[in-house]
Short mmCIF file of C-alpha atoms and ligand atoms in Angstrom, two decimals:
data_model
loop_
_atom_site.label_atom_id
_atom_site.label_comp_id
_atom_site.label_asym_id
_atom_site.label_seq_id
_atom_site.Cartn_x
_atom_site.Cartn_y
_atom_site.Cartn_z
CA UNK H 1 9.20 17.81 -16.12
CA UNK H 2 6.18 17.75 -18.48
CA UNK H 3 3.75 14.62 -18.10
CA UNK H 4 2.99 14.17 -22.11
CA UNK H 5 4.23 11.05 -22.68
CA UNK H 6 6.85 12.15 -25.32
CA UNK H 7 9.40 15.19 -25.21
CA UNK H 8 10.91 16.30 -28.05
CA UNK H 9 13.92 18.90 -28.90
CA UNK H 10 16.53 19.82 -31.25
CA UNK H 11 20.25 20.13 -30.46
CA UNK H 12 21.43 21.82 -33.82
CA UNK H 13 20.57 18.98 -36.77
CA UNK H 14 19.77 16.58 -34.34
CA UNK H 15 16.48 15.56 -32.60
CA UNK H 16 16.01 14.12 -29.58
CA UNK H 17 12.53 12.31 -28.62
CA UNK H 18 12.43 10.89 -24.60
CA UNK H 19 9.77 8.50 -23.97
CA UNK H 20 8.28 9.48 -20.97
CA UNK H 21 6.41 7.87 -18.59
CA UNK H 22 9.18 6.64 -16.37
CA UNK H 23 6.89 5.58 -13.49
CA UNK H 24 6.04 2.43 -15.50
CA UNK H 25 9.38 2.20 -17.34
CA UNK H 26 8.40 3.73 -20.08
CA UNK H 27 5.47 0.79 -21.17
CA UNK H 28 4.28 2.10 -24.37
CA UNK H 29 0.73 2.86 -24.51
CA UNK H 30 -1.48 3.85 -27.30
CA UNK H 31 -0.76 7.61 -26.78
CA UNK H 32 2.72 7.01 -26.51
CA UNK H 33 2.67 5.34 -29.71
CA UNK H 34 0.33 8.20 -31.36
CA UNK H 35 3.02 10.90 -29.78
CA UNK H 36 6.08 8.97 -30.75
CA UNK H 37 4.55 8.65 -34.73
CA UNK H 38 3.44 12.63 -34.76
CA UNK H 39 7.43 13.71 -33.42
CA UNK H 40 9.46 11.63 -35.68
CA UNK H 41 7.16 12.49 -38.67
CA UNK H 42 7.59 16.01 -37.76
CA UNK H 43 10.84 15.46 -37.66
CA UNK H 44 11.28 13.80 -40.73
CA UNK H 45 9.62 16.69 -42.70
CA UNK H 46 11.63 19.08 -41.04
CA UNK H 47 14.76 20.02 -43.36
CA UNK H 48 16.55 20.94 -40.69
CA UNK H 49 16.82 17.79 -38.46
CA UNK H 50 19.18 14.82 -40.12
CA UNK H 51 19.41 12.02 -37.20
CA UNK H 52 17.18 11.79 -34.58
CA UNK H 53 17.90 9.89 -31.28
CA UNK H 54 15.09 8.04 -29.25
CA UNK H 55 15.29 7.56 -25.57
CA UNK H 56 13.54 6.82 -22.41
CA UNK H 57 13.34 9.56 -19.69
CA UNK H 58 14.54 7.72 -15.84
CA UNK H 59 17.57 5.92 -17.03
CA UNK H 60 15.49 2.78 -15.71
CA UNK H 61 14.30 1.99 -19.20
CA UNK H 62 14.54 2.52 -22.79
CA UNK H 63 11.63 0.95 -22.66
CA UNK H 64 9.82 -2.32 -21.13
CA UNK H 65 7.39 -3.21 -23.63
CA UNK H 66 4.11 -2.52 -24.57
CA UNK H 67 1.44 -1.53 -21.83
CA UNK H 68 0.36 -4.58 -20.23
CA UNK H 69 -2.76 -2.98 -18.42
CA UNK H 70 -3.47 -1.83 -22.04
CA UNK H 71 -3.85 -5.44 -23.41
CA UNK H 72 -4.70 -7.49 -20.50
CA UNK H 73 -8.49 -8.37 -21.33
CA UNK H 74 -8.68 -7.28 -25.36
CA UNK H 75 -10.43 -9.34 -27.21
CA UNK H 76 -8.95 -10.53 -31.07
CA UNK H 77 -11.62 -7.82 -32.72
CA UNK H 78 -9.82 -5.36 -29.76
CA UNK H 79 -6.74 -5.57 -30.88
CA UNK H 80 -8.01 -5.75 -34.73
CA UNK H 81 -9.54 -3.07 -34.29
CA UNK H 82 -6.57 -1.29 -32.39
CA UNK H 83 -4.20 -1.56 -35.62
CA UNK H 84 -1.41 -1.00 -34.29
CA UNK H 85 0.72 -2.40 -36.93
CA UNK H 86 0.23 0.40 -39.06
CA UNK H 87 1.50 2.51 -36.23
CA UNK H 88 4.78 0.58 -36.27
CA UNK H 89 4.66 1.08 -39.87
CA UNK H 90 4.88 4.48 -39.55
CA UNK H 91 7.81 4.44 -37.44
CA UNK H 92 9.81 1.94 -40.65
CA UNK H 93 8.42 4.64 -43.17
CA UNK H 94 10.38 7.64 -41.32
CA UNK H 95 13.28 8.51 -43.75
CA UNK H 96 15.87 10.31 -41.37
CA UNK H 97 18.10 7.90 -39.63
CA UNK H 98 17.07 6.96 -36.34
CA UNK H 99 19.18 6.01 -32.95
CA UNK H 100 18.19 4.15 -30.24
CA UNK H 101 19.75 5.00 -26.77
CA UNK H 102 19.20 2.63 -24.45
CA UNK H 103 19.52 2.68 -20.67
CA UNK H 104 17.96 -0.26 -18.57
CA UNK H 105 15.06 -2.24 -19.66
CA UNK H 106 14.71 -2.74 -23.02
CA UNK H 107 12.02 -5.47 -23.13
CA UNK H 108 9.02 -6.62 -25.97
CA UNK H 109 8.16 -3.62 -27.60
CA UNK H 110 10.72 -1.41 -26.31
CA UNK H 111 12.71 -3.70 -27.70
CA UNK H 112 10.92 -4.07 -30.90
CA UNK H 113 11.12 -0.33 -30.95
CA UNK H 114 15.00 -0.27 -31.11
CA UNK H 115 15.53 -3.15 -33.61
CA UNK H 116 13.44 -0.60 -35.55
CA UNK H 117 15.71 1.89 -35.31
CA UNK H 118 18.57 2.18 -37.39
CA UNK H 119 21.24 2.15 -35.11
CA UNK H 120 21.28 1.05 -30.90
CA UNK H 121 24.05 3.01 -28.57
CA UNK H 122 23.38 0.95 -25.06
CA UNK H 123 24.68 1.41 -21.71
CA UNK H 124 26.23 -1.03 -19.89
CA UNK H 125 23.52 -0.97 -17.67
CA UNK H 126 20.70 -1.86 -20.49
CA UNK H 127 18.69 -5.43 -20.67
CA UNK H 128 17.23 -6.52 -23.99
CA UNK H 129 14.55 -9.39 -23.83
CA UNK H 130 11.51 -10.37 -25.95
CA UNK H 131 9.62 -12.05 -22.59
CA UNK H 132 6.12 -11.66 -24.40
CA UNK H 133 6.37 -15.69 -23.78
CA UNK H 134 6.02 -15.22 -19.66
CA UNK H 135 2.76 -13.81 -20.30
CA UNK H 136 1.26 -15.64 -22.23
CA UNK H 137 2.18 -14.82 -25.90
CA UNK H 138 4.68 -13.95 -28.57
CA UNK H 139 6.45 -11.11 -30.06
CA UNK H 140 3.72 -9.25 -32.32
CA UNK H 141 6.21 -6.05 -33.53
CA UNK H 142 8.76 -7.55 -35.69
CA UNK H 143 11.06 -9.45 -32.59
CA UNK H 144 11.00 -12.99 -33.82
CA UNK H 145 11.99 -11.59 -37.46
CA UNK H 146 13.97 -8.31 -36.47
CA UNK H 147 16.06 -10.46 -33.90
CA UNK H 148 16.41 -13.01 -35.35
CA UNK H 149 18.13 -11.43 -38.30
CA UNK H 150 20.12 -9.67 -36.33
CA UNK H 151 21.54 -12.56 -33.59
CA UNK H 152 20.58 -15.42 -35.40
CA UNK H 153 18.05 -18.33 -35.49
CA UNK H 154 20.12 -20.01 -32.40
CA UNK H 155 20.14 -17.35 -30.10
CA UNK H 156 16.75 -15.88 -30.99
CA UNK H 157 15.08 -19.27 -30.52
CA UNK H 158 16.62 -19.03 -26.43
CA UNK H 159 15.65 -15.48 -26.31
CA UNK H 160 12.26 -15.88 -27.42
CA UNK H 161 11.34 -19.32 -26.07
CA UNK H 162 12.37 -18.41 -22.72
CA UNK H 163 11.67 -14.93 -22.34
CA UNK H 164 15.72 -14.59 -21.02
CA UNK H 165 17.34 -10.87 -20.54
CA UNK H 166 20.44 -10.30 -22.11
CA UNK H 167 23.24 -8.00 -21.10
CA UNK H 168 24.46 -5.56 -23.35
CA UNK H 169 27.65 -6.97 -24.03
CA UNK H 170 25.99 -10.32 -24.58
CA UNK H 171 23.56 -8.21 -26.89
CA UNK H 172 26.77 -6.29 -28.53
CA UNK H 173 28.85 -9.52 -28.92
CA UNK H 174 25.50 -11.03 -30.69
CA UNK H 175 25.52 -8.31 -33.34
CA UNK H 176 22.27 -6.55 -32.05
CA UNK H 177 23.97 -3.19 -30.85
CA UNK H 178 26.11 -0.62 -32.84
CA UNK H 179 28.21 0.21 -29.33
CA UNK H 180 27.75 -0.04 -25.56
CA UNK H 181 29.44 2.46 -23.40
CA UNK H 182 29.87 3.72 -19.92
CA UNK H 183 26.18 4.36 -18.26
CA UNK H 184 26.74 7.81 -17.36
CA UNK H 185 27.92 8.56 -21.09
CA UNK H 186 24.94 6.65 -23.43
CA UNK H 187 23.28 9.61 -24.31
CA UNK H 188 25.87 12.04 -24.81
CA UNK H 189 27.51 8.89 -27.10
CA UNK H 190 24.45 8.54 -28.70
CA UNK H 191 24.09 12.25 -29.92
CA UNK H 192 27.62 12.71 -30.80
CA UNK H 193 27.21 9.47 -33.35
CA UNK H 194 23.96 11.64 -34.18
CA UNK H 195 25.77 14.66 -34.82
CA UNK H 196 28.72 12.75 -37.06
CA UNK H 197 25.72 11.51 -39.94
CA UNK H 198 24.25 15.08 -39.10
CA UNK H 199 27.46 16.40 -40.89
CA UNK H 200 27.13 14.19 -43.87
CA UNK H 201 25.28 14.86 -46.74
CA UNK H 202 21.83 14.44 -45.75
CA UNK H 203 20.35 13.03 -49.06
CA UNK H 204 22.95 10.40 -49.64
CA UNK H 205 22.28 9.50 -45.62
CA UNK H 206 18.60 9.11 -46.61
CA UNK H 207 19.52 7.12 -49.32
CA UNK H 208 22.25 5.11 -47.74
CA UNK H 209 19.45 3.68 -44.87
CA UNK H 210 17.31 2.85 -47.05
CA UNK H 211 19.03 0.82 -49.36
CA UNK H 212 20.73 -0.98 -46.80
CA UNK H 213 17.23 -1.93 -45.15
CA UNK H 214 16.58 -2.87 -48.90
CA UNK H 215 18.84 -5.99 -47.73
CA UNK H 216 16.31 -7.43 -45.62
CA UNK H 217 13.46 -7.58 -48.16
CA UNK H 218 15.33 -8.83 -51.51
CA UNK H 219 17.69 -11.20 -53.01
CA UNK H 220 21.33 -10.16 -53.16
CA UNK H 221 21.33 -9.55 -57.27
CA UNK H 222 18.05 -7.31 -56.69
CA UNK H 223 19.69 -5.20 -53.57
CA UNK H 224 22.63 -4.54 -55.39
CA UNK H 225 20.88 -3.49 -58.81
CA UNK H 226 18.87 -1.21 -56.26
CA UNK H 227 22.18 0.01 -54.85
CA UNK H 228 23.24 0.77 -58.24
CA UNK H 229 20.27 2.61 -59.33
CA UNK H 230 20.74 4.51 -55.87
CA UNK H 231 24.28 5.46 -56.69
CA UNK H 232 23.31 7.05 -59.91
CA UNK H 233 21.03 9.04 -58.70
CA UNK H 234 22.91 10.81 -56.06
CA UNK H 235 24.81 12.76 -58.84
CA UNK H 236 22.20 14.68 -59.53
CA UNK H 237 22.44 16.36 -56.19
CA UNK H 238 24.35 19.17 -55.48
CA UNK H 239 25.69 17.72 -52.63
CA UNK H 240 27.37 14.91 -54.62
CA UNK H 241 29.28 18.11 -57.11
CA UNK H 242 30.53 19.71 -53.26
CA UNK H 243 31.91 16.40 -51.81
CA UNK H 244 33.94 15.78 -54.79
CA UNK H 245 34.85 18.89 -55.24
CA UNK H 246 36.28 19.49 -51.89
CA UNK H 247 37.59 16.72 -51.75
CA UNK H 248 39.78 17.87 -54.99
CA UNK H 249 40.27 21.10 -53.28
CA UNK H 250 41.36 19.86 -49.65
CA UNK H 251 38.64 21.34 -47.88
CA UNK H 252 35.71 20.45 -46.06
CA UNK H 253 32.69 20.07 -47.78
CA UNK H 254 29.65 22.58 -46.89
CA UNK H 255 26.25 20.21 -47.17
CA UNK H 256 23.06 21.58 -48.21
CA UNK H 257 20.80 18.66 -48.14
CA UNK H 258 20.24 19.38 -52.44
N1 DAK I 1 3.34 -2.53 -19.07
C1 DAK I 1 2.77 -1.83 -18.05
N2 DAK I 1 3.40 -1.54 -16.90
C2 DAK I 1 4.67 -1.96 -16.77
C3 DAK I 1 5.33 -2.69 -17.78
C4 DAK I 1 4.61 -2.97 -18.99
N3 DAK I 1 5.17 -3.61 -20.03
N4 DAK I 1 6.58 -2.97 -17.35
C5 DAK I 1 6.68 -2.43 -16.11
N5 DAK I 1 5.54 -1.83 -15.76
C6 DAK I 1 5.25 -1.12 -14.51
C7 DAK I 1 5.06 -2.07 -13.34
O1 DAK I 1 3.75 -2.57 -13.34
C8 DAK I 1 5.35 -1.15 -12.16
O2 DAK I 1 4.21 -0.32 -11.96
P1 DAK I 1 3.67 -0.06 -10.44
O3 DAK I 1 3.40 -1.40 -9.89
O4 DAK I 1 4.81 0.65 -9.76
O5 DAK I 1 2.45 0.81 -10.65
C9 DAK I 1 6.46 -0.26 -12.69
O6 DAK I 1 6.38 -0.36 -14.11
C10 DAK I 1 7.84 -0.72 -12.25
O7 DAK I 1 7.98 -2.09 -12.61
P2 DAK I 1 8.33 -3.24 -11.54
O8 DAK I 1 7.90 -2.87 -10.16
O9 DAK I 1 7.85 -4.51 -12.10
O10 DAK I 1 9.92 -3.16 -11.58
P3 DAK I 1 10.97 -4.34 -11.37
O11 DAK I 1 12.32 -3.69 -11.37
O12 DAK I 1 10.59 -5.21 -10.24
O13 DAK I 1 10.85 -5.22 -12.72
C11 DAK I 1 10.72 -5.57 -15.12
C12 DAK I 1 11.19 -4.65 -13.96
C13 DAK I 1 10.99 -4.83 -16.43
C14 DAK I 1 11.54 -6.88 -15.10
C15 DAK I 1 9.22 -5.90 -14.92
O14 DAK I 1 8.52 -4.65 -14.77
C16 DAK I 1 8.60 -6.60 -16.10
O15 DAK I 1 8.77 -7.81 -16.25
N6 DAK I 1 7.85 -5.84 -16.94
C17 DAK I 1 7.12 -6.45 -18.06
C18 DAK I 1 8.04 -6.80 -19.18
C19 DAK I 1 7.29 -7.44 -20.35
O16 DAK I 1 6.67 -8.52 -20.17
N7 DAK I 1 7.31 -6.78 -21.48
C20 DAK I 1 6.61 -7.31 -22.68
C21 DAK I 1 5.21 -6.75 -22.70
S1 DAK I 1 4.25 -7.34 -24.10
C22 DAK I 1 2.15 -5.24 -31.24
C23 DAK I 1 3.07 -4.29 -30.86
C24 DAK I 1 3.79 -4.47 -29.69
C25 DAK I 1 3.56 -5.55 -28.88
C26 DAK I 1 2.64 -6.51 -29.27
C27 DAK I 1 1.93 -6.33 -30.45
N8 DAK I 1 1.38 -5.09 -32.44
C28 DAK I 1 1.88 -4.11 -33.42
C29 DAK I 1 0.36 -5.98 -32.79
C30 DAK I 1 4.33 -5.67 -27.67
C31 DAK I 1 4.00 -6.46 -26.62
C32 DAK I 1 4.78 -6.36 -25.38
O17 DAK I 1 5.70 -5.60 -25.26
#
């Protein structure tokens, strides 16, 4: 197997990106990160790939955080300087929809990385954690928010202030994960939910993630005006004529991404 620190490949409309550097569990260093941005915008601007599935080669790890030997003795201007948040950024701007598939440890910024995502398949097997508290600090890519939102202030507060793995049906039960399913099966699971919104219109799909992420940055009235403007627009796509009109016709419809 290759040693670049991210694999990429396409299985019809879908993508799948491995981060790989298994030997340390898939810790996500600043190439990693640089790799990771340059696939899935590739991928994004690709017409031809509409989900993409992240996940972390070894079956260890999705992934265990960010590289610790990377941030051990940076100064504040280091990691200043470093930027990363615009990296992460990057990842949030990327249009297509995105799955995490987790296997193992899924831990600080690996697990920042998947409450990124758009949707998290896990296998029975995987551990989510923000621990950034055992060493010394706190979440810095979104986990206090990001979790928070999606377990609640309760739970998040344990999580975070403790640094405390969770199972993935603790995780699942929590609202955090979209399924968990048999360990030898998560990535075949996670490609097959990949392929379902590959079938589906791909501009309404676009358009459907983003206004539901809309409901994390504005007031109810606003998201649903949003939603409303977003609705309009879609029939102006061809797509929008072919749906209907199968559907009138009892057959299935043929997507062109228009
Ligand atoms: N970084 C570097 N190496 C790591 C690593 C990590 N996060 N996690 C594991 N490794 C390496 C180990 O050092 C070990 O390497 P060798 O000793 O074999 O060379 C190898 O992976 C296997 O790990 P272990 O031997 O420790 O395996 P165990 O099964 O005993 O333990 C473990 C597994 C996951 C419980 C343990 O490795 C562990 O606790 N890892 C660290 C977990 C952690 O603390 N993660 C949070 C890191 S801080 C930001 C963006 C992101 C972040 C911050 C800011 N900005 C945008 C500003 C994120 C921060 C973090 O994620």
């Amino acid at each position: 197997m290759s040693d670049d620190p991210i694999l990429s490949k396409l299985d019809n409309h879908v993508a799948i990106v491995t981060l790989n550097r298994p030997k340390v569990l898939n810790a996500l260093n600043i190439e990693l990160m640089d790799q990771l941005i340059q696939a899935l915008e590739g991928h994004d601007a690709d017409p031809n790939v509409r989900c993409i599935v992240i996940h972390g080669a070894g079956n260890r790890a999705f992934a265990a955080g960010a590289d610790i030997g990377d941030m051990a003795e940076a100064s504040v201007v280091d990691m200043y300087e470093r930027n990363n948040l615009a990296r992460w950024g990057r990842i949030k701007s990327v249009r297509t929809p995105i799955i995490a598939a987790v296997s193992g440890f899924c831990l600080g910024g690996g697990c920042e990385l998947a409450m990124l995502c758009d949707m998290i398949v896990a296998s029975e097997t995987a551990r989510f954690g923000q621990p950034e508290i055992n060493i010394g600090v706190i979440p810095g890519a979104g986990g206090t928010q990001r979790m928070t939102r999606a377990i609640g202030k309760a739970r998040a507060m344990e999580m975070i202030l403790t640094g405390r793995f969770m199972t993935a049906r603790e995780a699942f039960d929590a609202g955090l994960l979209t399924r968990v399913v048999p360990a030898e099966v998560y990535l075949e699971e996670a490609v097959h939910l990949a392929k379902e919104i590959a079938e589906r219109p791909p501009i309404a799909v676009r358009i459907a993630k983003d206004t539901i992420n809309k409901a994390f940055e504005t007031p109810l009235s606003e998201g649903i005006e949003y939603e409303r403007k977003a609705f309009y627009m879609l029939f102006d796509t061809e797509d929008q004529k072919e749906g209907m009109k199968a559907f009138m016709e009892k057959r299935k419809p043929q997507y062109k991404g228009k």
